[in-house]
């Protein structure tokens, strides 16, 4: 089990820690609801250093990225970030990831901690033209600062005008005296903010500087528990729950990052699925009755016939009601469709919901 | 972590307080901390006779759901009405927030319960994987 460079900080904050993807990670500090609301209303700081960072360089870097991912990385300009999927030959999702274009022939791929080894092997296996590959996952920490006061907080640590960085863009700049840091206007909460890639040896100092800079904005540390409720309110997928090697991007509602104008692994299978129509679709489920839909619970139509299963669910701290993601048969996938969720033997009323469940605060 | 002396405890982290043939039952400080933010307390067992160690309800937190087990044989004669609308009281005051009141039907049940010292020893020797 690995520790992040911020382990001593979590200990001093009395975080509740749990194993997650091979790391001891902070699950919560003060409590999920309080942390969640602090991100929605003020600003929160997350240690997400478990995420993996691969660098792909050289004249054949783009070719490799195009082959292994579904989105069209050729459209990226320097300073831009793209959400994408890695697919296998069957069109199943190996991982979802972010692709950063750092320079003309330099890219960074940010992958899920649980998939670092799998993704790396897949990249190596597909690297026919010998692009240069470097795994810097163990050298880099990732601190996410999210919430309406994230910009004000971080602005105190840099002379660069942070509000000039558009959504899904980044800059390499000096922050808290650390030169060349990747400061990225991305995040997985819908609350807006930045993700900061920092060498491990500077992570503690950076965390402390952010905490001080954000003190007047009521900054609080946020664990993976609230990260999960925040991302669920936005309807974002969690790898291993909502998407995996068997689900395709089309079934997962990720058709928008699947571009058929280029060649990639699994393209033919996905093209056929697109023509024939996927039989299942990942949808949002919102409870009408009391009860929390959770991973594995059955979804039924109003006649009581099983039509799918919940992949992740929670009580929405914002809406105070149960929300979930789950796969249902395509004829039940339209928003507004009434369904039932089998909550430990009780069939509770719910409906297919448009997503996000909560309006994003990102302008 | 608090372990009031006047209470008895189960290995499943319920507490029970006896008053003659009646008893109040709730969950321990350790249990509420482990569960995190509690959002529902579901107790469908009013007026039912529940045997010791059987499930009398469930408590739902944001991240997890947990069954509630009877510490003694008894009939559920009341459910704390405050928890219907304010389940977070269990987080704020676990020993003040009883979940059910029971008519104890078998007095000998007490003998297998833990006292405060024994319960504390159980927690200390078996710290959760979460901590």
XYZ file of C-alpha atoms in Angstrom:
494
model
C 0.000 0.000 0.000
C 1.421 3.384 -1.015
C 1.217 6.741 0.713
C 0.968 10.039 -1.116
C 3.482 12.785 -0.352
C 0.751 14.409 1.771
C 0.319 11.469 4.185
C 1.677 13.399 7.187
C -0.792 16.223 6.511
C -3.727 13.803 6.467
C -2.545 12.293 9.707
C -2.260 15.681 11.380
C -5.795 16.508 10.185
C -7.149 13.238 11.656
C -8.485 12.159 8.277
C -10.313 8.871 8.074
C -8.076 6.895 5.742
C -8.938 3.865 3.607
C -7.213 1.785 0.975
C -8.106 3.009 -2.499
C -6.453 1.755 -5.690
C -3.336 0.696 -3.843
C -3.004 3.910 -1.830
C -3.906 4.967 1.685
C -6.255 7.792 0.816
C -8.213 10.267 2.927
C -11.921 9.376 2.753
C -13.153 12.200 4.920
C -11.946 14.840 7.360
C -14.885 16.600 9.046
C -17.702 14.695 7.299
C -18.910 14.091 3.756
C -21.896 16.451 3.763
C -19.980 19.329 5.326
C -17.029 18.884 2.943
C -19.389 18.584 -0.014
C -21.228 21.784 0.846
C -17.969 23.602 1.453
C -16.905 22.839 -2.125
C -20.273 23.892 -3.564
C -20.339 27.154 -1.582
C -16.742 28.079 -0.757
C -13.597 26.176 -1.616
C -12.111 22.769 -0.881
C -8.693 21.209 -1.340
C -8.258 17.559 -2.363
C -5.254 15.265 -2.430
C -5.705 13.219 -5.593
C -2.053 12.305 -5.971
C -2.995 8.684 -6.583
C -3.874 9.587 -10.178
C -1.309 8.493 -12.758
C 0.621 10.765 -15.142
C 2.203 9.445 -18.317
C 4.219 11.615 -20.685
C 4.187 10.796 -24.397
C 6.808 12.552 -26.488
C 8.307 12.723 -29.939
C 7.152 12.903 -33.545
C 4.994 9.789 -33.098
C 3.332 10.825 -29.825
C 0.116 12.015 -31.463
C -0.109 8.877 -33.579
C 0.004 6.674 -30.462
C -2.549 8.804 -28.600
C -4.895 8.768 -31.588
C -4.663 4.977 -31.800
C -5.386 4.312 -28.133
C -8.023 6.960 -27.370
C -11.503 7.631 -28.753
C -11.489 11.425 -28.805
C -9.671 13.332 -31.552
C -6.412 14.540 -30.013
C -5.349 16.127 -33.320
C -7.649 19.046 -32.532
C -5.762 19.887 -29.328
C -3.596 22.950 -29.277
C -0.822 23.606 -26.780
C -2.368 24.506 -23.442
C -5.558 22.549 -24.002
C -6.955 19.520 -22.180
C -9.285 16.856 -23.540
C -11.446 14.241 -21.811
C -11.119 10.913 -23.570
C -11.408 7.130 -23.319
C -8.940 4.361 -23.942
C -10.701 1.438 -25.582
C -9.788 -2.189 -26.229
C -10.364 -4.038 -29.516
C -13.926 -4.902 -28.387
C -14.719 -1.241 -27.802
C -14.703 -1.707 -24.010
C -13.337 1.096 -21.864
C -9.818 0.428 -20.585
C -9.858 3.766 -18.801
C -11.175 7.283 -18.998
C -8.471 9.920 -18.951
C -7.377 13.477 -19.610
C -5.051 14.287 -22.491
C -2.925 17.423 -22.085
C -1.018 18.912 -24.986
C 2.073 20.357 -23.318
C 4.079 21.192 -26.420
C 4.255 20.490 -30.156
C 5.227 16.867 -29.607
C 4.677 16.449 -25.864
C 1.494 15.165 -24.246
C 0.527 14.185 -20.711
C -2.087 11.503 -20.063
C -3.757 11.565 -16.641
C -5.187 8.157 -15.798
C -7.020 6.500 -12.925
C -4.864 5.132 -10.109
C -6.447 1.688 -10.300
C -5.541 1.447 -13.984
C -1.967 2.756 -14.054
C -0.347 -0.602 -14.762
C -3.042 -1.743 -17.205
C -2.924 1.542 -19.120
C 0.862 1.595 -19.226
C 1.016 -1.933 -20.649
C -1.614 -1.044 -23.213
C 0.361 2.025 -24.292
C 3.570 0.001 -24.590
C 1.803 -2.732 -26.584
C 0.378 -0.181 -29.005
C 3.559 1.850 -29.360
C 4.524 0.488 -32.797
C 6.376 3.626 -33.820
C 8.346 4.041 -30.594
C 7.044 7.266 -29.150
C 8.922 8.125 -25.968
C 6.911 7.051 -22.902
C 7.628 8.141 -19.345
C 5.577 7.194 -16.289
C 5.884 10.003 -13.735
C 3.016 8.841 -11.526
C 5.310 8.261 -8.550
C 7.047 11.650 -8.856
C 4.049 13.924 -9.187
C 1.459 14.899 -6.645
C -1.915 16.236 -7.702
C -3.744 18.797 -5.602
C -7.224 19.831 -6.675
C -8.700 23.118 -5.480
C -12.406 23.369 -6.264
C -15.251 25.707 -5.474
C -16.445 29.253 -6.187
C -13.454 30.734 -4.302
C -10.803 28.481 -5.858
C -9.517 31.205 -8.199
C -9.358 33.839 -5.438
C -7.469 31.411 -3.232
C -4.879 30.418 -5.804
C -4.518 33.928 -7.183
C -2.709 34.835 -3.958
C 0.059 32.401 -4.882
C 0.852 33.611 -8.386
C 1.217 36.785 -10.404
C -0.301 35.064 -13.453
C -3.893 36.145 -14.053
C -5.599 32.778 -13.405
C -8.994 33.789 -14.762
C -7.347 34.007 -18.191
C -7.132 30.194 -18.224
C -10.349 28.924 -19.851
C -12.142 25.735 -18.794
C -10.273 22.632 -19.959
C -7.092 24.620 -20.524
C -3.897 24.869 -18.512
C -0.762 26.960 -18.199
C 2.714 26.121 -17.018
C 3.466 28.884 -14.555
C 5.085 29.863 -11.280
C 2.828 29.158 -8.317
C 3.952 29.506 -4.697
C 7.486 29.986 -6.014
C 7.469 26.638 -7.812
C 8.330 27.241 -11.468
C 6.779 25.369 -14.403
C 3.811 23.960 -12.515
C 0.921 22.666 -14.588
C -2.127 24.625 -13.435
C -5.208 23.192 -15.066
C -8.750 24.555 -15.139
C -10.305 21.110 -14.758
C -11.768 19.022 -11.988
C -14.384 16.431 -11.198
C -16.812 18.335 -9.010
C -18.747 20.728 -11.238
C -17.845 23.466 -8.764
C -15.026 24.914 -10.875
C -11.401 25.243 -9.892
C -7.930 24.078 -10.666
C -5.859 20.926 -10.611
C -2.203 21.454 -9.740
C 0.507 19.009 -10.775
C 3.434 19.419 -8.420
C 6.660 17.474 -7.764
C 6.282 15.360 -4.600
C 8.968 17.297 -2.733
C 6.966 20.540 -3.079
C 3.539 19.065 -2.325
C 3.426 19.684 1.435
C 4.583 23.297 1.120
C 2.058 23.904 -1.637
C -0.814 22.364 0.364
C 0.040 24.535 3.361
C 0.338 27.665 1.232
C -3.074 26.987 -0.316
C -4.630 26.424 3.111
C -3.232 29.765 4.287
C -4.242 31.576 1.092
C -7.770 30.162 1.353
C -8.303 30.723 5.063
C -10.391 33.849 4.528
C -12.565 31.886 2.055
C -13.207 29.070 4.558
C -11.079 26.549 2.679
C -11.368 22.983 4.011
C -9.731 19.692 3.081
C -12.048 17.314 1.214
C -11.771 13.536 1.050
C -12.665 10.953 -1.564
C -16.103 10.499 0.027
C -17.240 13.995 -0.890
C -15.364 13.799 -4.185
C -17.697 10.907 -4.989
C -20.911 12.701 -3.991
C -19.793 15.805 -5.918
C -19.035 13.857 -9.104
C -22.286 11.898 -8.831
C -24.326 15.101 -8.650
C -22.686 16.018 -11.966
C -23.366 12.572 -13.462
C -19.664 11.948 -14.083
C -18.561 8.316 -14.431
C -16.321 6.560 -11.944
C -14.078 3.926 -13.458
C -14.660 0.520 -11.894
C -18.236 1.417 -10.935
C -19.980 3.041 -13.876
C -17.548 2.133 -16.630
C -15.186 -0.802 -17.090
C -13.587 -2.999 -19.753
C -16.990 -4.368 -20.778
C -18.926 -1.135 -21.103
C -18.511 0.829 -24.321
C -18.334 4.630 -24.502
C -21.630 4.629 -26.419
C -23.412 2.711 -23.663
C -21.819 4.971 -21.040
C -23.115 8.153 -22.661
C -19.608 9.030 -23.831
C -20.478 9.117 -27.506
C -19.480 12.789 -27.442
C -15.833 11.806 -26.920
C -15.954 9.053 -29.542
C -14.835 10.403 -32.916
C -15.190 8.159 -35.948
C -13.181 10.465 -38.226
C -9.963 8.731 -37.113
C -8.609 5.231 -36.531
C -8.569 3.850 -32.966
C -8.773 0.519 -31.168
C -12.278 -0.893 -31.214
C -13.531 1.636 -33.760
C -15.240 -0.974 -35.981
C -17.095 -2.547 -33.058
C -18.230 0.854 -31.829
C -19.276 1.923 -35.318
C -21.440 -1.181 -35.611
C -22.906 -0.538 -32.187
C -23.668 3.017 -33.185
C -25.430 1.864 -36.371
C -27.421 -0.871 -34.602
C -28.031 1.210 -31.496
C -26.714 0.301 -28.058
C -29.071 -1.968 -26.083
C -28.107 -0.495 -22.733
C -27.512 3.037 -21.619
C -26.023 4.586 -18.514
C -28.605 6.984 -17.122
C -29.187 9.122 -14.076
C -31.720 7.784 -11.579
C -33.393 10.061 -9.078
C -35.403 8.609 -6.205
C -38.968 9.778 -5.759
C -39.298 7.850 -2.538
C -37.022 7.646 0.445
C -34.024 5.362 0.172
C -30.564 5.406 -1.261
C -29.846 3.484 -4.444
C -26.458 1.786 -4.201
C -24.060 -0.184 -6.395
C -25.582 -3.488 -7.526
C -29.219 -2.723 -6.681
C -31.705 -3.853 -9.350
C -33.652 -1.384 -11.492
C -37.134 -2.538 -12.595
C -39.799 -1.088 -14.824
C -43.155 -0.167 -13.320
C -44.422 -3.665 -14.194
C -41.774 -5.055 -11.863
C -39.572 -6.512 -14.622
C -35.807 -6.115 -14.154
C -34.324 -3.716 -16.697
C -30.905 -2.921 -15.257
C -28.713 -2.219 -12.267
C -27.359 0.705 -10.280
C -23.612 1.245 -10.768
C -23.116 3.969 -8.175
C -25.450 5.874 -5.932
C -25.604 8.114 -2.910
C -27.732 10.549 -1.016
C -27.207 13.863 -2.808
C -26.053 16.356 -0.183
C -27.423 19.191 -2.333
C -30.808 17.681 -3.249
C -31.274 15.646 -0.045
C -32.540 12.745 -2.101
C -31.134 9.513 -3.474
C -29.344 9.810 -6.829
C -27.531 7.199 -8.866
C -26.073 6.123 -12.155
C -27.147 2.827 -13.634
C -27.515 0.928 -16.887
C -31.040 0.370 -18.146
C -32.527 -1.174 -21.288
C -32.531 1.448 -24.020
C -36.350 1.697 -24.168
C -36.348 2.879 -20.542
C -33.510 5.358 -20.938
C -35.498 8.511 -21.704
C -35.488 11.149 -18.945
C -38.762 11.091 -17.053
C -39.285 7.323 -17.404
C -40.635 5.947 -14.151
C -38.711 3.011 -12.716
C -38.409 1.124 -9.442
C -35.238 0.449 -7.496
C -34.978 -2.673 -5.355
C -33.630 -1.257 -2.114
C -32.973 -4.349 -0.007
C -36.257 -5.984 -0.953
C -38.415 -2.860 -1.077
C -39.352 -1.562 -4.532
C -39.018 2.210 -4.310
C -40.236 4.705 -6.898
C -37.651 6.567 -8.950
C -37.303 8.075 -12.373
C -34.709 8.447 -15.080
C -33.278 11.928 -14.676
C -31.562 14.371 -16.938
C -27.988 15.025 -15.888
C -26.325 16.761 -14.255
C -28.530 16.315 -11.215
C -27.225 19.636 -9.905
C -26.471 22.593 -12.162
C -22.758 23.037 -12.770
C -21.288 26.268 -11.407
C -18.693 26.430 -14.164
C -19.166 29.479 -16.306
C -14.557 8.213 21.646
C -17.106 7.951 24.454
C -18.172 4.799 26.346
C -20.715 5.761 29.039
C -20.440 3.547 32.101
C -24.171 3.043 32.679
C -24.766 1.448 29.264
C -24.355 -2.084 27.952
C -22.971 -2.803 24.475
C -23.019 -5.402 21.689
C -20.217 -6.511 19.420
C -22.310 -5.048 16.581
C -21.956 -1.574 18.143
C -25.427 -1.066 19.596
C -25.839 0.327 23.086
C -28.669 -0.543 25.451
C -29.830 1.138 28.627
C -32.119 -0.780 30.965
C -34.853 0.648 33.133
C -36.810 -2.118 34.854
C -38.437 -4.204 32.109
C -37.880 -1.513 29.479
C -34.769 -0.626 27.553
C -33.608 2.026 25.095
C -31.385 0.987 22.196
C -29.167 3.025 19.898
C -25.787 2.861 18.174
C -22.450 3.742 19.703
C -20.202 6.714 19.156
C -17.804 4.385 17.339
C -20.614 3.185 15.033
C -21.784 6.678 14.093
C -18.200 7.752 13.386
C -17.644 4.722 11.175
C -20.875 5.285 9.262
C -20.334 9.003 8.727
C -23.223 11.336 7.873
C -26.437 9.475 8.691
C -29.355 10.345 6.413
C -32.074 7.789 7.261
C -32.900 5.590 10.185
C -35.373 2.945 8.983
C -37.163 0.947 11.645
C -40.089 -1.106 10.346
C -40.385 -3.183 13.525
C -42.810 -1.218 15.735
C -45.005 -3.539 17.822
C -43.021 -6.568 16.716
C -41.298 -9.091 18.911
C -37.702 -9.385 17.724
C -35.318 -12.034 18.946
C -31.858 -11.201 20.148
C -29.364 -10.645 17.305
C -32.116 -10.359 14.675
C -32.365 -7.197 12.561
C -34.729 -4.519 13.828
C -33.927 -1.856 11.233
C -31.260 -0.212 9.134
C -29.333 2.986 9.269
C -28.291 4.660 6.032
C -25.311 6.952 5.792
C -24.221 8.781 2.651
C -21.666 6.120 1.745
C -22.990 2.983 3.385
C -25.936 1.169 4.882
C -25.839 -0.904 8.027
C -28.271 -3.277 9.725
C -29.301 -2.771 13.315
C -29.286 -5.854 15.566
C -31.341 -6.452 18.701
C -29.190 -6.697 21.821
C -31.931 -8.612 23.696
C -35.192 -10.472 23.098
C -37.906 -7.879 23.195
C -40.944 -6.172 21.731
C -40.436 -2.819 20.014
C -42.851 -0.480 21.778
C -41.604 2.892 20.506
C -39.432 4.420 17.799
C -37.699 7.730 18.417
C -39.858 10.161 16.409
C -37.075 12.771 16.251
C -34.985 10.556 13.994
C -37.641 10.507 11.288
C -36.918 14.146 10.446
C -33.478 14.626 12.042
C -31.449 11.443 11.589
C -28.249 13.494 11.951
C -28.987 13.616 15.691
C -27.406 10.157 15.816
C -24.115 11.700 14.630
C -24.404 14.629 16.999
C -25.426 12.732 20.121
C -25.301 8.946 19.653
C -26.045 8.104 23.292
C -28.824 10.670 23.596
C -30.463 9.525 20.360
C -32.156 6.249 21.147
C -33.648 4.447 18.160
C -36.123 2.065 19.758
C -37.677 1.431 23.127
C -38.296 -2.218 23.870
C -40.124 -4.313 26.393
C -37.446 -6.800 27.408
C -38.891 -10.308 27.400
C -35.905 -12.242 28.735
C -33.912 -10.749 31.595
C -31.089 -13.292 31.308
C -30.050 -11.701 28.004
C -28.062 -9.064 29.809
C -25.352 -11.475 30.759
C -23.929 -11.763 27.261
C -23.736 -8.004 26.755
C -20.500 -6.061 27.152
C -19.934 -3.430 29.781
C -18.236 -0.145 28.917
C -14.780 -1.432 29.721
C -15.204 -4.605 27.670
C -16.644 -2.702 24.733
C -13.814 -0.199 24.776
C -11.334 -3.086 24.825
C -13.062 -4.546 21.764
C -12.740 -1.269 19.843
C -9.128 -0.746 20.838
C -8.084 -4.304 19.972
C -10.029 -4.296 16.699
C -9.622 -0.869 15.197
C -11.503 -0.592 11.970
C -9.641 -0.747 8.694
C -10.890 2.780 8.150
C -8.876 4.290 10.954
